Coordinates of C-alpha atoms in Angstrom, one line a residue:
Chain A
X1 CA 1.4 -7.4 -20.1
X2 CA 0.9 -9.5 -23.2
X3 CA -2.7 -10.7 -23.5
X4 CA -4.0 -14.0 -24.9
X5 CA -4.8 -12.4 -28.3
X6 CA -1.3 -11.1 -28.6
X7 CA -2.1 -7.5 -27.9
X8 CA 0.1 -5.6 -25.5
X9 CA -1.1 -3.5 -22.5
X10 CA 1.6 -0.8 -22.1
X11 CA 1.3 0.1 -18.4
X12 CA 4.7 1.4 -17.6
X13 CA 3.5 4.6 -16.0
X14 CA 5.4 5.8 -13.0
X15 CA 2.6 8.0 -11.6
X16 CA 1.7 7.4 -8.0
X17 CA -2.0 8.3 -8.5
X18 CA -3.9 7.4 -11.7
X19 CA -7.6 7.3 -11.6
X20 CA -8.5 6.8 -15.2
X21 CA -10.8 3.8 -15.4
X22 CA -10.2 0.2 -14.2
X23 CA -7.0 -0.5 -12.4
X24 CA -6.0 -3.2 -14.8
X25 CA -2.6 -4.1 -13.3
X26 CA -4.4 -5.8 -10.3
X27 CA -6.1 -8.2 -12.8
X28 CA -2.6 -9.6 -13.5
X29 CA -1.0 -9.5 -10.0
X30 CA -1.7 -12.8 -8.4
X31 CA -3.5 -14.3 -11.4
X32 CA -0.5 -16.7 -11.9
X33 CA -0.2 -16.0 -15.6
X34 CA -3.8 -17.1 -16.4
X35 CA -4.8 -13.7 -17.7
X36 CA -1.7 -12.3 -19.3
X37 CA 2.1 -12.5 -19.3
X38 CA 3.8 -9.7 -17.4
X39 CA 6.9 -8.7 -19.4
X40 CA 8.0 -5.4 -17.8
X41 CA 7.2 -3.6 -14.5
X42 CA 7.8 -0.3 -12.9
X43 CA 9.0 -0.6 -9.3
X44 CA 8.9 2.2 -6.7
X45 CA 12.1 2.3 -4.7
X46 CA 12.4 3.7 -1.2
X47 CA 15.6 4.5 0.7
X48 CA 16.6 1.7 3.1
X49 CA 16.5 2.8 6.7
X50 CA 19.9 3.8 7.9
X51 CA 19.7 1.7 11.0
X52 CA 18.2 -1.6 12.0
X53 CA 17.7 -3.2 15.4
X54 CA 16.9 -6.9 16.1
X55 CA 15.4 -8.4 19.2
X56 CA 14.2 -11.8 20.5
X57 CA 11.3 -11.7 23.0
X58 CA 9.8 -14.4 25.1
X59 CA 6.0 -14.4 25.5
X60 CA 3.4 -16.5 27.4
X61 CA 0.4 -16.2 25.2
X62 CA -0.6 -15.4 21.6
X63 CA -2.6 -12.4 22.8
X64 CA 0.4 -11.0 24.6
X65 CA 2.3 -11.4 21.3
X66 CA -0.4 -9.4 19.5
X67 CA -0.4 -6.7 22.2
X68 CA 3.4 -6.3 21.8
X69 CA 3.0 -6.1 18.0
X70 CA 0.5 -3.2 18.4
X71 CA 2.9 -1.4 20.7
X72 CA 5.8 -1.8 18.3
X73 CA 3.6 -0.6 15.3
X74 CA 2.6 2.5 17.3
X75 CA 6.2 3.2 18.4
X76 CA 7.8 2.5 15.0
X77 CA 5.1 3.3 12.5
X78 CA 5.7 1.7 9.2
X79 CA 9.1 0.5 10.4
X80 CA 8.4 -2.9 11.9
X81 CA 10.2 -4.9 9.2
X82 CA 9.7 -8.3 10.8
X83 CA 7.6 -9.7 13.5
X84 CA 8.1 -13.5 13.3
X85 CA 6.3 -15.4 15.9
X86 CA 7.6 -18.9 16.8
X87 CA 5.5 -21.4 18.8
X88 CA 7.6 -23.4 21.3
X89 CA 7.5 -26.5 19.2
X90 CA 9.1 -24.6 16.4
X91 CA 11.8 -23.1 18.7
X92 CA 12.5 -26.5 20.3
X93 CA 12.8 -28.3 16.9
X94 CA 15.1 -25.5 15.5
X95 CA 17.4 -25.6 18.5
X96 CA 17.7 -29.4 18.3
X97 CA 18.1 -29.6 14.6
X98 CA 20.7 -26.9 14.4
X99 CA 22.4 -27.7 17.8
X100 CA 21.8 -24.2 19.1
X101 CA 21.7 -23.0 22.7
X102 CA 18.4 -22.1 24.4
X103 CA 18.2 -18.3 23.9
X104 CA 16.6 -17.6 27.3
X105 CA 17.1 -19.0 30.8
X106 CA 13.8 -21.0 30.5
X107 CA 11.6 -22.5 27.9
X108 CA 8.7 -20.1 27.0
X109 CA 5.5 -20.8 25.0
X110 CA 6.3 -18.2 22.3
X111 CA 9.3 -16.3 20.9
X112 CA 9.0 -13.2 18.7
X113 CA 11.8 -12.2 16.4
X114 CA 11.6 -8.5 15.8
X115 CA 13.3 -6.3 13.3
X116 CA 12.7 -2.5 13.3
X117 CA 14.3 0.2 11.2
X118 CA 15.0 3.9 11.9
X119 CA 17.2 6.8 10.9
X120 CA 19.8 6.5 13.6
X121 CA 21.4 3.4 15.4
X122 CA 21.7 4.7 18.9
X123 CA 18.2 6.3 19.1
X124 CA 16.7 3.2 17.6
X125 CA 18.3 0.8 20.1
X126 CA 17.3 2.9 23.1
X127 CA 13.7 3.3 21.8
X128 CA 13.5 -0.4 21.3
X129 CA 14.9 -1.0 24.8
X130 CA 12.2 1.4 26.2
X131 CA 9.3 -0.3 24.4
X132 CA 10.4 -3.8 25.4
X133 CA 11.1 -2.6 29.0
X134 CA 7.6 -1.3 29.2
X135 CA 6.2 -4.5 27.7
X136 CA 8.0 -6.5 30.4
X137 CA 6.7 -4.2 33.2
X138 CA 3.2 -4.6 31.7
X139 CA 3.6 -8.3 31.9
X140 CA 3.4 -8.8 28.2
X141 CA 6.9 -10.0 27.7
X142 CA 8.7 -12.5 30.0
X143 CA 12.2 -11.9 28.7
X144 CA 13.9 -10.0 25.9
X145 CA 17.3 -9.7 24.3
X146 CA 18.4 -6.9 21.9
X147 CA 21.2 -7.8 19.5
X148 CA 24.3 -5.8 20.2
X149 CA 26.1 -6.8 17.0
X150 CA 25.3 -8.1 13.5
X151 CA 26.6 -11.5 14.6
X152 CA 24.0 -11.5 17.5
X153 CA 21.2 -10.5 15.1
X154 CA 22.3 -13.3 12.7
X155 CA 22.2 -15.8 15.6
X156 CA 18.6 -14.7 16.4
X157 CA 17.6 -15.1 12.8
X158 CA 19.2 -18.6 12.6
X159 CA 16.5 -19.9 15.1
X160 CA 13.8 -18.7 12.7
X161 CA 15.6 -20.0 9.6
X162 CA 15.2 -23.6 10.7
X163 CA 12.9 -23.8 7.7
X164 CA 16.1 -24.2 5.6
X165 CA 17.0 -27.5 7.4
X166 CA 13.4 -28.6 8.1
X167 CA 13.1 -31.0 5.1
X168 CA 16.1 -33.0 6.5
X169 CA 14.4 -33.6 9.8
X170 CA 10.7 -33.9 9.0
X171 CA 10.3 -36.2 6.0
X172 CA 8.4 -35.8 4.0
X173 CA 7.0 -32.5 5.5
X174 CA 3.6 -31.2 4.6
X175 CA 3.8 -27.4 4.5
X176 CA 0.9 -24.9 4.9
X177 CA 0.8 -21.2 4.2
X178 CA -2.4 -19.8 5.6
X179 CA -3.7 -16.5 6.8
X180 CA -6.3 -15.7 9.3
X181 CA -7.8 -12.6 10.9
X182 CA -5.0 -11.4 13.2
X183 CA -6.9 -11.9 16.4
X184 CA -7.8 -15.6 15.6
X185 CA -4.3 -16.9 14.8
X186 CA -3.6 -18.2 18.3
X187 CA -6.9 -20.1 18.6
X188 CA -6.6 -21.4 15.1
X189 CA -3.2 -22.9 15.9
X190 CA -4.6 -24.6 19.0
X191 CA -7.6 -25.9 17.1
X192 CA -5.5 -27.1 14.3
X193 CA -3.1 -29.0 16.6
X194 CA -6.0 -30.6 18.4
X195 CA -7.6 -31.7 15.1
X196 CA -4.3 -33.2 13.9
X197 CA -3.8 -35.0 17.2
X198 CA -7.3 -36.5 17.0
X199 CA -6.4 -38.1 13.7
X200 CA -2.7 -38.7 13.9
X201 CA -1.6 -39.1 17.6
X202 CA 2.1 -38.6 17.9
X203 CA 2.3 -36.3 14.9
X204 CA 5.1 -33.6 15.0
X205 CA 3.8 -30.2 13.9
X206 CA 5.6 -26.9 14.2
X207 CA 4.0 -23.4 13.9
X208 CA 5.6 -20.1 13.0
X209 CA 4.3 -17.1 11.3
X210 CA 4.9 -13.7 9.8
X211 CA 2.3 -12.5 12.3
X212 CA 2.7 -8.9 11.4
X213 CA 1.1 -9.9 8.1
X214 CA -1.5 -12.3 9.6
X215 CA 0.4 -15.1 7.9
X216 CA 0.9 -18.5 9.6
X217 CA 3.0 -21.4 8.4
X218 CA 2.8 -24.8 9.8
X219 CA 4.6 -27.9 8.9
X220 CA 3.6 -31.4 10.0
X221 CA 4.7 -35.0 9.6
X222 CA 1.1 -36.1 10.4
X223 CA 0.4 -39.2 8.4
X224 CA 0.3 -42.8 9.3
X225 CA 0.9 -44.2 5.9
X226 CA 2.0 -42.8 2.5
X227 CA -0.8 -41.2 0.6
X228 CA -2.5 -39.6 3.5
X229 CA -1.4 -36.0 2.5
X230 CA -4.9 -35.3 1.2
X231 CA -6.4 -36.3 4.5
X232 CA -4.0 -34.0 6.4
X233 CA -4.8 -31.2 4.1
X234 CA -8.5 -31.7 4.6
X235 CA -8.1 -31.5 8.3
X236 CA -6.0 -28.3 8.2
X237 CA -8.1 -26.6 5.6
X238 CA -11.3 -27.6 7.5
X239 CA -9.9 -25.5 10.4
X240 CA -9.1 -22.7 8.0
X241 CA -12.7 -22.8 6.8
X242 CA -14.0 -22.7 10.3
X243 CA -12.0 -19.6 11.1
X244 CA -12.8 -17.9 7.7
X245 CA -9.2 -17.8 6.8
X246 CA -7.2 -18.1 3.5
X247 CA -5.7 -21.3 2.2
X248 CA -2.9 -19.3 0.6
X249 CA -1.4 -16.3 2.1
X250 CA 1.6 -15.8 -0.2
X251 CA 2.3 -18.9 -2.3
X252 CA -0.7 -18.9 -4.6
X253 CA -3.0 -21.7 -5.8
X254 CA -1.4 -23.4 -8.8
X255 CA -2.5 -27.0 -9.2
X256 CA -1.9 -28.2 -5.7
X257 CA -4.4 -26.0 -3.8
X258 CA -7.0 -25.9 -6.6
X259 CA -9.2 -28.4 -4.7
X260 CA -9.2 -26.0 -1.7
X261 CA -9.8 -22.7 -3.5
X262 CA -13.5 -22.8 -2.5
X263 CA -12.5 -22.8 1.1
X264 CA -11.6 -19.2 0.8
X265 CA -13.6 -17.9 -2.1
X266 CA -17.4 -18.0 -2.5
X267 CA -19.2 -19.5 -5.5
X268 CA -20.1 -15.9 -6.6
X269 CA -16.4 -14.9 -6.5
X270 CA -15.4 -18.0 -8.4
X271 CA -18.0 -17.2 -11.0
X272 CA -16.7 -13.6 -11.3
X273 CA -13.1 -15.0 -11.8
X274 CA -14.4 -17.4 -14.5
X275 CA -16.2 -14.5 -16.2
X276 CA -13.0 -12.4 -16.2
X277 CA -10.9 -15.3 -17.5
X278 CA -13.4 -15.9 -20.2
X279 CA -13.4 -12.2 -21.2
X280 CA -9.6 -11.9 -21.4
X281 CA -8.6 -15.5 -22.5
X282 CA -11.7 -17.0 -24.2
X283 CA -9.6 -19.9 -25.8
X284 CA -8.0 -20.7 -22.4
X285 CA -4.5 -20.4 -23.8
X286 CA -2.7 -18.9 -20.8
X287 CA -1.5 -21.3 -18.1
X288 CA -4.5 -23.6 -18.6
X289 CA -5.7 -25.6 -15.7
X290 CA -4.1 -23.5 -13.0
X291 CA -5.9 -21.7 -10.1
X292 CA -9.4 -23.0 -11.1
X293 CA -11.1 -25.1 -13.8
X294 CA -13.3 -23.4 -16.3
Chain B
X1 CA -20.3 -5.9 -3.9
X2 CA -23.6 -6.5 -5.6
X3 CA -23.1 -7.4 -9.2
X4 CA -25.3 -6.6 -12.2
X5 CA -27.0 -10.0 -12.1
X6 CA -28.0 -9.4 -8.4
X7 CA -25.4 -11.9 -7.1
X8 CA -23.4 -10.7 -4.1
X9 CA -19.6 -11.0 -3.7
X10 CA -19.0 -11.4 0.0
X11 CA -15.4 -10.1 0.4
X12 CA -15.4 -8.9 4.0
X13 CA -12.2 -10.7 4.9
X14 CA -9.9 -8.9 7.2
X15 CA -6.7 -10.9 6.3
X16 CA -3.7 -8.8 5.3
X17 CA -2.5 -11.5 2.8
X18 CA -4.8 -13.5 0.7
X19 CA -3.4 -15.1 -2.5
X20 CA -6.4 -17.2 -3.6
X21 CA -7.1 -16.3 -7.2
X22 CA -7.9 -13.0 -8.7
X23 CA -7.8 -10.0 -6.4
X24 CA -11.4 -9.0 -7.3
X25 CA -11.8 -6.0 -5.0
X26 CA -9.5 -4.0 -7.3
X27 CA -12.0 -4.5 -10.1
X28 CA -14.4 -2.3 -8.2
X29 CA -12.1 0.3 -6.6
X30 CA -12.0 3.2 -9.1
X31 CA -14.6 1.6 -11.4
X32 CA -17.1 4.3 -10.5
X33 CA -19.9 1.8 -9.9
X34 CA -19.8 0.5 -13.5
X35 CA -19.0 -3.1 -12.5
X36 CA -20.8 -3.4 -9.2
X37 CA -22.2 -1.6 -6.2
X38 CA -20.0 -1.6 -3.1
X39 CA -22.3 -2.0 -0.1
X40 CA -19.8 -2.9 2.7
X41 CA -16.1 -2.6 3.3
X42 CA -13.4 -3.7 5.7
X43 CA -11.1 -0.9 6.7
X44 CA -7.6 -1.2 8.3
X45 CA -7.1 1.3 11.0
X46 CA -3.7 2.4 12.2
X47 CA -2.9 4.4 15.3
X48 CA -2.6 8.1 14.6
X49 CA 0.9 9.4 15.3
X50 CA 1.1 10.9 18.8
X51 CA 2.9 14.1 17.5
X52 CA 2.7 16.2 14.4
X53 CA 4.9 19.0 13.1
X54 CA 4.1 21.5 10.4
X55 CA 6.5 23.7 8.4
X56 CA 6.4 26.2 5.6
X57 CA 9.5 26.3 3.4
X58 CA 10.5 28.7 0.6
X59 CA 12.2 27.3 -2.4
X60 CA 13.6 28.6 -5.7
X61 CA 13.1 25.7 -8.1
X62 CA 10.9 22.6 -8.5
X63 CA 14.0 20.4 -8.5
X64 CA 14.9 21.8 -5.1
X65 CA 11.4 21.0 -3.9
X66 CA 11.8 17.4 -5.1
X67 CA 15.2 17.1 -3.4
X68 CA 13.8 18.4 -0.1
X69 CA 10.9 15.9 -0.4
X70 CA 13.5 13.1 -0.8
X71 CA 15.3 14.2 2.3
X72 CA 12.1 14.4 4.3
X73 CA 11.0 10.9 3.1
X74 CA 14.4 9.5 4.1
X75 CA 14.3 11.2 7.5
X76 CA 10.7 10.5 8.3
X77 CA 10.0 7.2 6.5
X78 CA 6.3 6.7 5.9
X79 CA 5.5 9.7 8.1
X80 CA 5.5 12.6 5.6
X81 CA 1.7 13.2 5.8
X82 CA 1.7 16.2 3.5
X83 CA 4.0 17.8 1.0
X84 CA 1.9 20.5 -0.6
X85 CA 3.8 22.5 -3.1
X86 CA 2.4 26.0 -4.1
X87 CA 3.7 27.9 -7.1
X88 CA 4.1 31.6 -6.5
X89 CA 0.9 32.5 -8.4
X90 CA -1.1 30.3 -6.1
X91 CA 0.5 31.8 -2.9
X92 CA 0.0 35.4 -4.3
X93 CA -3.6 34.7 -5.1
X94 CA -4.2 33.1 -1.7
X95 CA -2.7 35.9 0.3
X96 CA -4.6 38.5 -1.7
X97 CA -8.0 36.7 -1.7
X98 CA -7.8 36.0 2.1
X99 CA -6.0 39.2 3.1
X100 CA -3.1 37.3 4.7
X101 CA 0.4 38.6 5.3
X102 CA 3.3 37.4 3.2
X103 CA 4.8 34.4 5.2
X104 CA 8.4 35.2 4.4
X105 CA 10.5 38.4 4.1
X106 CA 10.5 38.1 0.4
X107 CA 8.4 36.6 -2.4
X108 CA 9.8 33.2 -3.5
X109 CA 9.0 31.0 -6.5
X110 CA 7.7 28.1 -4.5
X111 CA 6.4 27.4 -1.0
X112 CA 6.1 23.8 0.4
X113 CA 3.7 23.1 3.2
X114 CA 5.0 20.1 5.2
X115 CA 3.3 17.9 7.8
X116 CA 5.3 15.1 9.4
X117 CA 4.2 12.7 12.2
X118 CA 6.2 11.0 14.9
X119 CA 5.9 9.4 18.3
X120 CA 7.1 12.4 20.4
X121 CA 6.6 16.1 20.0
X122 CA 9.9 17.5 21.1
X123 CA 12.1 15.0 19.2
X124 CA 9.9 15.5 16.1
X125 CA 10.3 19.3 16.1
X126 CA 14.1 19.1 16.6
X127 CA 14.5 16.5 13.9
X128 CA 12.5 18.6 11.5
X129 CA 14.6 21.7 12.5
X130 CA 17.7 19.7 11.7
X131 CA 16.5 18.4 8.3
X132 CA 15.3 21.9 7.2
X133 CA 18.6 23.5 8.6
X134 CA 20.6 21.1 6.5
X135 CA 18.4 21.8 3.4
X136 CA 19.1 25.5 3.9
X137 CA 22.8 25.0 4.2
X138 CA 22.8 22.8 1.1
X139 CA 21.1 25.7 -0.8
X140 CA 17.8 23.8 -1.3
X141 CA 15.6 25.9 0.9
X142 CA 15.7 29.7 1.0
X143 CA 13.8 30.1 4.2
X144 CA 11.7 28.0 6.6
X145 CA 9.3 28.4 9.5
X146 CA 8.2 25.6 11.8
X147 CA 4.8 26.1 13.5
X148 CA 5.3 26.5 17.2
X149 CA 1.6 26.1 18.0
X150 CA -1.6 24.7 16.6
X151 CA -2.7 28.2 15.6
X152 CA 0.5 28.7 13.6
X153 CA 0.0 25.4 11.9
X154 CA -3.6 26.4 11.0
X155 CA -2.3 29.7 9.6
X156 CA 0.1 27.9 7.3
X157 CA -2.6 25.6 6.1
X158 CA -4.9 28.5 5.5
X159 CA -2.6 29.7 2.7
X160 CA -3.0 26.3 1.0
X161 CA -6.7 26.2 1.6
X162 CA -7.3 29.1 -0.7
X163 CA -9.1 26.5 -2.8
X164 CA -12.1 27.0 -0.6
X165 CA -12.5 30.6 -1.6
X166 CA -11.2 30.2 -5.1
X167 CA -14.6 30.0 -6.9
X168 CA -15.5 33.5 -5.5
X169 CA -12.4 35.0 -7.1
X170 CA -11.9 33.1 -10.4
X171 CA -15.2 32.7 -12.1
X172 CA -16.0 30.4 -13.5
X173 CA -12.8 28.5 -12.7
X174 CA -11.7 25.5 -14.8
X175 CA -10.1 23.0 -12.5
X176 CA -7.6 20.2 -13.3
X177 CA -6.5 17.2 -11.4
X178 CA -3.6 15.6 -13.2
X179 CA -0.6 13.5 -12.3
X180 CA 2.8 13.2 -13.8
X181 CA 6.0 11.3 -13.2
X182 CA 7.4 13.1 -10.2
X183 CA 10.5 14.5 -11.9
X184 CA 8.4 16.1 -14.7
X185 CA 5.9 18.1 -12.7
X186 CA 8.0 21.3 -12.8
X187 CA 8.6 21.2 -16.5
X188 CA 4.9 20.3 -17.1
X189 CA 3.7 23.3 -15.2
X190 CA 6.0 25.6 -17.2
X191 CA 4.9 24.1 -20.5
X192 CA 1.3 24.2 -19.5
X193 CA 1.5 27.9 -18.6
X194 CA 3.3 28.7 -21.8
X195 CA 0.6 26.8 -23.9
X196 CA -2.2 28.6 -22.1
X197 CA -0.5 32.0 -22.6
X198 CA -0.1 31.4 -26.3
X199 CA -3.9 30.9 -26.6
X200 CA -5.3 33.2 -23.9
X201 CA -2.9 36.1 -23.1
X202 CA -3.7 37.6 -19.8
X203 CA -5.1 34.4 -18.3
X204 CA -4.8 33.8 -14.6
X205 CA -3.7 30.3 -13.7
X206 CA -2.6 29.0 -10.3
X207 CA -0.7 25.8 -9.7
X208 CA -0.5 23.7 -6.5
X209 CA 0.0 20.0 -5.9
X210 CA 0.1 17.1 -3.5
X211 CA 3.6 16.7 -4.9
X212 CA 4.4 13.9 -2.5
X213 CA 1.8 11.9 -4.5
X214 CA 2.8 13.3 -7.9
X215 CA -0.5 15.0 -8.1
X216 CA -0.8 18.5 -9.6
X217 CA -3.9 20.8 -9.5
X218 CA -4.2 23.8 -11.6
X219 CA -7.1 26.2 -11.9
X220 CA -7.3 28.7 -14.7
X221 CA -9.7 31.4 -15.9
X222 CA -8.3 31.1 -19.4
X223 CA -11.1 31.8 -21.8
X224 CA -12.0 34.7 -23.9
X225 CA -15.7 33.9 -24.4
X226 CA -18.1 31.5 -22.8
X227 CA -17.9 28.0 -24.2
X228 CA -14.2 27.8 -24.6
X229 CA -13.8 25.4 -21.7
X230 CA -13.3 22.5 -24.2
X231 CA -10.5 24.4 -25.9
X232 CA -8.8 25.1 -22.6
X233 CA -9.1 21.4 -21.7
X234 CA -7.7 20.4 -25.0
X235 CA -4.6 22.6 -24.4
X236 CA -4.0 21.3 -20.9
X237 CA -4.6 17.6 -21.7
X238 CA -2.4 18.0 -24.8
X239 CA 0.4 18.9 -22.4
X240 CA -0.5 15.9 -20.2
X241 CA -0.3 13.7 -23.2
X242 CA 3.1 15.1 -24.1
X243 CA 4.4 14.3 -20.7
X244 CA 2.7 10.8 -20.5
X245 CA 0.7 11.9 -17.5
X246 CA -2.8 11.1 -16.2
X247 CA -5.8 13.2 -16.9
X248 CA -7.2 12.2 -13.5
X249 CA -5.1 11.7 -10.4
X250 CA -7.9 11.4 -7.8
X251 CA -11.3 12.6 -9.0
X252 CA -12.0 9.9 -11.6
X253 CA -13.5 10.1 -15.1
X254 CA -17.3 10.2 -14.9
X255 CA -18.9 12.0 -17.8
X256 CA -16.8 15.1 -17.9
X257 CA -13.4 13.5 -18.6
X258 CA -14.7 10.7 -20.8
X259 CA -13.5 12.4 -24.0
X260 CA -9.9 12.6 -22.6
X261 CA -9.6 9.0 -21.2
X262 CA -7.6 8.0 -24.2
X263 CA -5.0 10.6 -23.4
X264 CA -3.9 8.3 -20.5
X265 CA -5.0 4.8 -21.5
X266 CA -4.0 3.0 -24.7
X267 CA -6.5 1.4 -27.1
X268 CA -5.5 -2.0 -25.8
X269 CA -6.2 -1.0 -22.2
X270 CA -9.6 0.5 -23.2
X271 CA -10.4 -2.8 -25.0
X272 CA -9.5 -4.8 -21.9
X273 CA -11.8 -2.5 -19.8
X274 CA -14.6 -3.0 -22.2
X275 CA -14.1 -6.8 -22.1
X276 CA -14.3 -6.8 -18.3
X277 CA -17.4 -4.5 -18.4
X278 CA -19.0 -6.9 -20.9
X279 CA -18.1 -9.9 -18.7
X280 CA -19.5 -8.5 -15.5
X281 CA -22.4 -6.3 -16.8
X282 CA -23.4 -7.6 -20.2
X283 CA -26.7 -5.6 -20.2
X284 CA -24.9 -2.4 -19.3
X285 CA -27.1 -1.8 -16.3
X286 CA -24.6 -0.3 -13.9
X287 CA -23.9 3.4 -14.1
X288 CA -24.3 3.3 -17.9
X289 CA -22.4 5.9 -19.9
X290 CA -19.8 6.6 -17.3
X291 CA -16.0 6.3 -17.7
X292 CA -16.1 5.0 -21.3
X293 CA -18.7 4.2 -24.0
X294 CA -19.2 0.5 -24.9

């Protein structure tokens, strides 16, 4: 990392454990270049799992989706590579935009796209079959399909990847990237939809999330006239505040979310951030104006 | 966290992803109370694996031990719970101090104590058998025993837990807790032993490590007269410096290792630590004198 005063922090140490004073690298990860410029990094590589299995599961409630996630994490510890939950509005929009066939015999409130890894193809498939079979017997899952080929896995992922064609169909979209305590995501989505409906009846809003990470995305066309984007954001981030969530799960703050940073960080935290910024970049040379104002 | 000025940072957020400005918690983890007092924490719990398997493996070289570790990590991704490597001196001392029987038919240069987890006992045991069998065929392992009962697993761990009785037998011991790039640990241990032998012929030094974490412990009685502890530390940390390792893998700096902090952190890093300390605790109220001097 190059600091504001031109000095260089050489931190290319490949040790897994290093308990020698402050863990400086975390000052720079996620700081969006406001504390230093990262010029080199050490990455830890792990072998890719030899086998992967993909499934699409139909679910009735968000709580059932969470219960299924727990079962998968217990059965495939550390190897649940994706747990993408799609609310019905998202699935319906994706099928319509991309002219895809309904994946199940009926429409279901939720669909979870699951990717798990393991050392051996056959064993992985049968273990996934067993876990999903038990989830269906327990009433958690309504229906499930395990991809039998790479083409079938790709077809399942295509439903989720509607985000690629979304801007053609919802214009202009307003995208959100929020995170919530895992158990609250279902109720947050309901509250958020209700709040948007109260202000913008007839809005079209789709929800999907990397629920394994507690991360929810929603995209809405809610607005009656141009220029109401701020009002839509105020409504959604108001719900995030009510659920003590984060206004940015993975995309950072930049300029756009700066007005909402205080939704997720307390005045004391913002003061601590300013103190660190002041300590490492007293002349405010590095990416000035981003994340927060001094 | 309570800061030096009495303000409280409320950071009890259970979200898995939160990208809203600086990741403040990492300022306090490992800072040894010099930047704030942690009063509450959110922990993430994961289900314990339903089954565990324990094995003791005899090896000829450190490189063979690393190759076996890689195979285990590929076969049990995320589930290698322990990979404790014991150099022969350590095994010999442990057996003698605790009056235990030699675990193999012959004395071997290294013994690795392995714990792996998995969803099902029978499958886990046979998978571990297969991996260790292949390692023996490939010439990596000389001999191997898989515990068939909890008692057998405890007996294997007892060899490693000689550290509990060590102070009775090496007095006073000088303990080290260092970490190195994984590939260098074997050569570091040899260089360290040679450097100690050059200064203190007849010293008794035992090496073992959490090698899965790159963490090596060594304990030595090297000293000719009382008060040479500093000289012994200078020799060992000199070798750590030569291999670009860390003087503290897991036990921190405190007062004792403060003179050696610069072995593992550059002047620019120490300056950045001082700037952060100055920003968050300008009156030096919190755990003064620990980790580094202002």
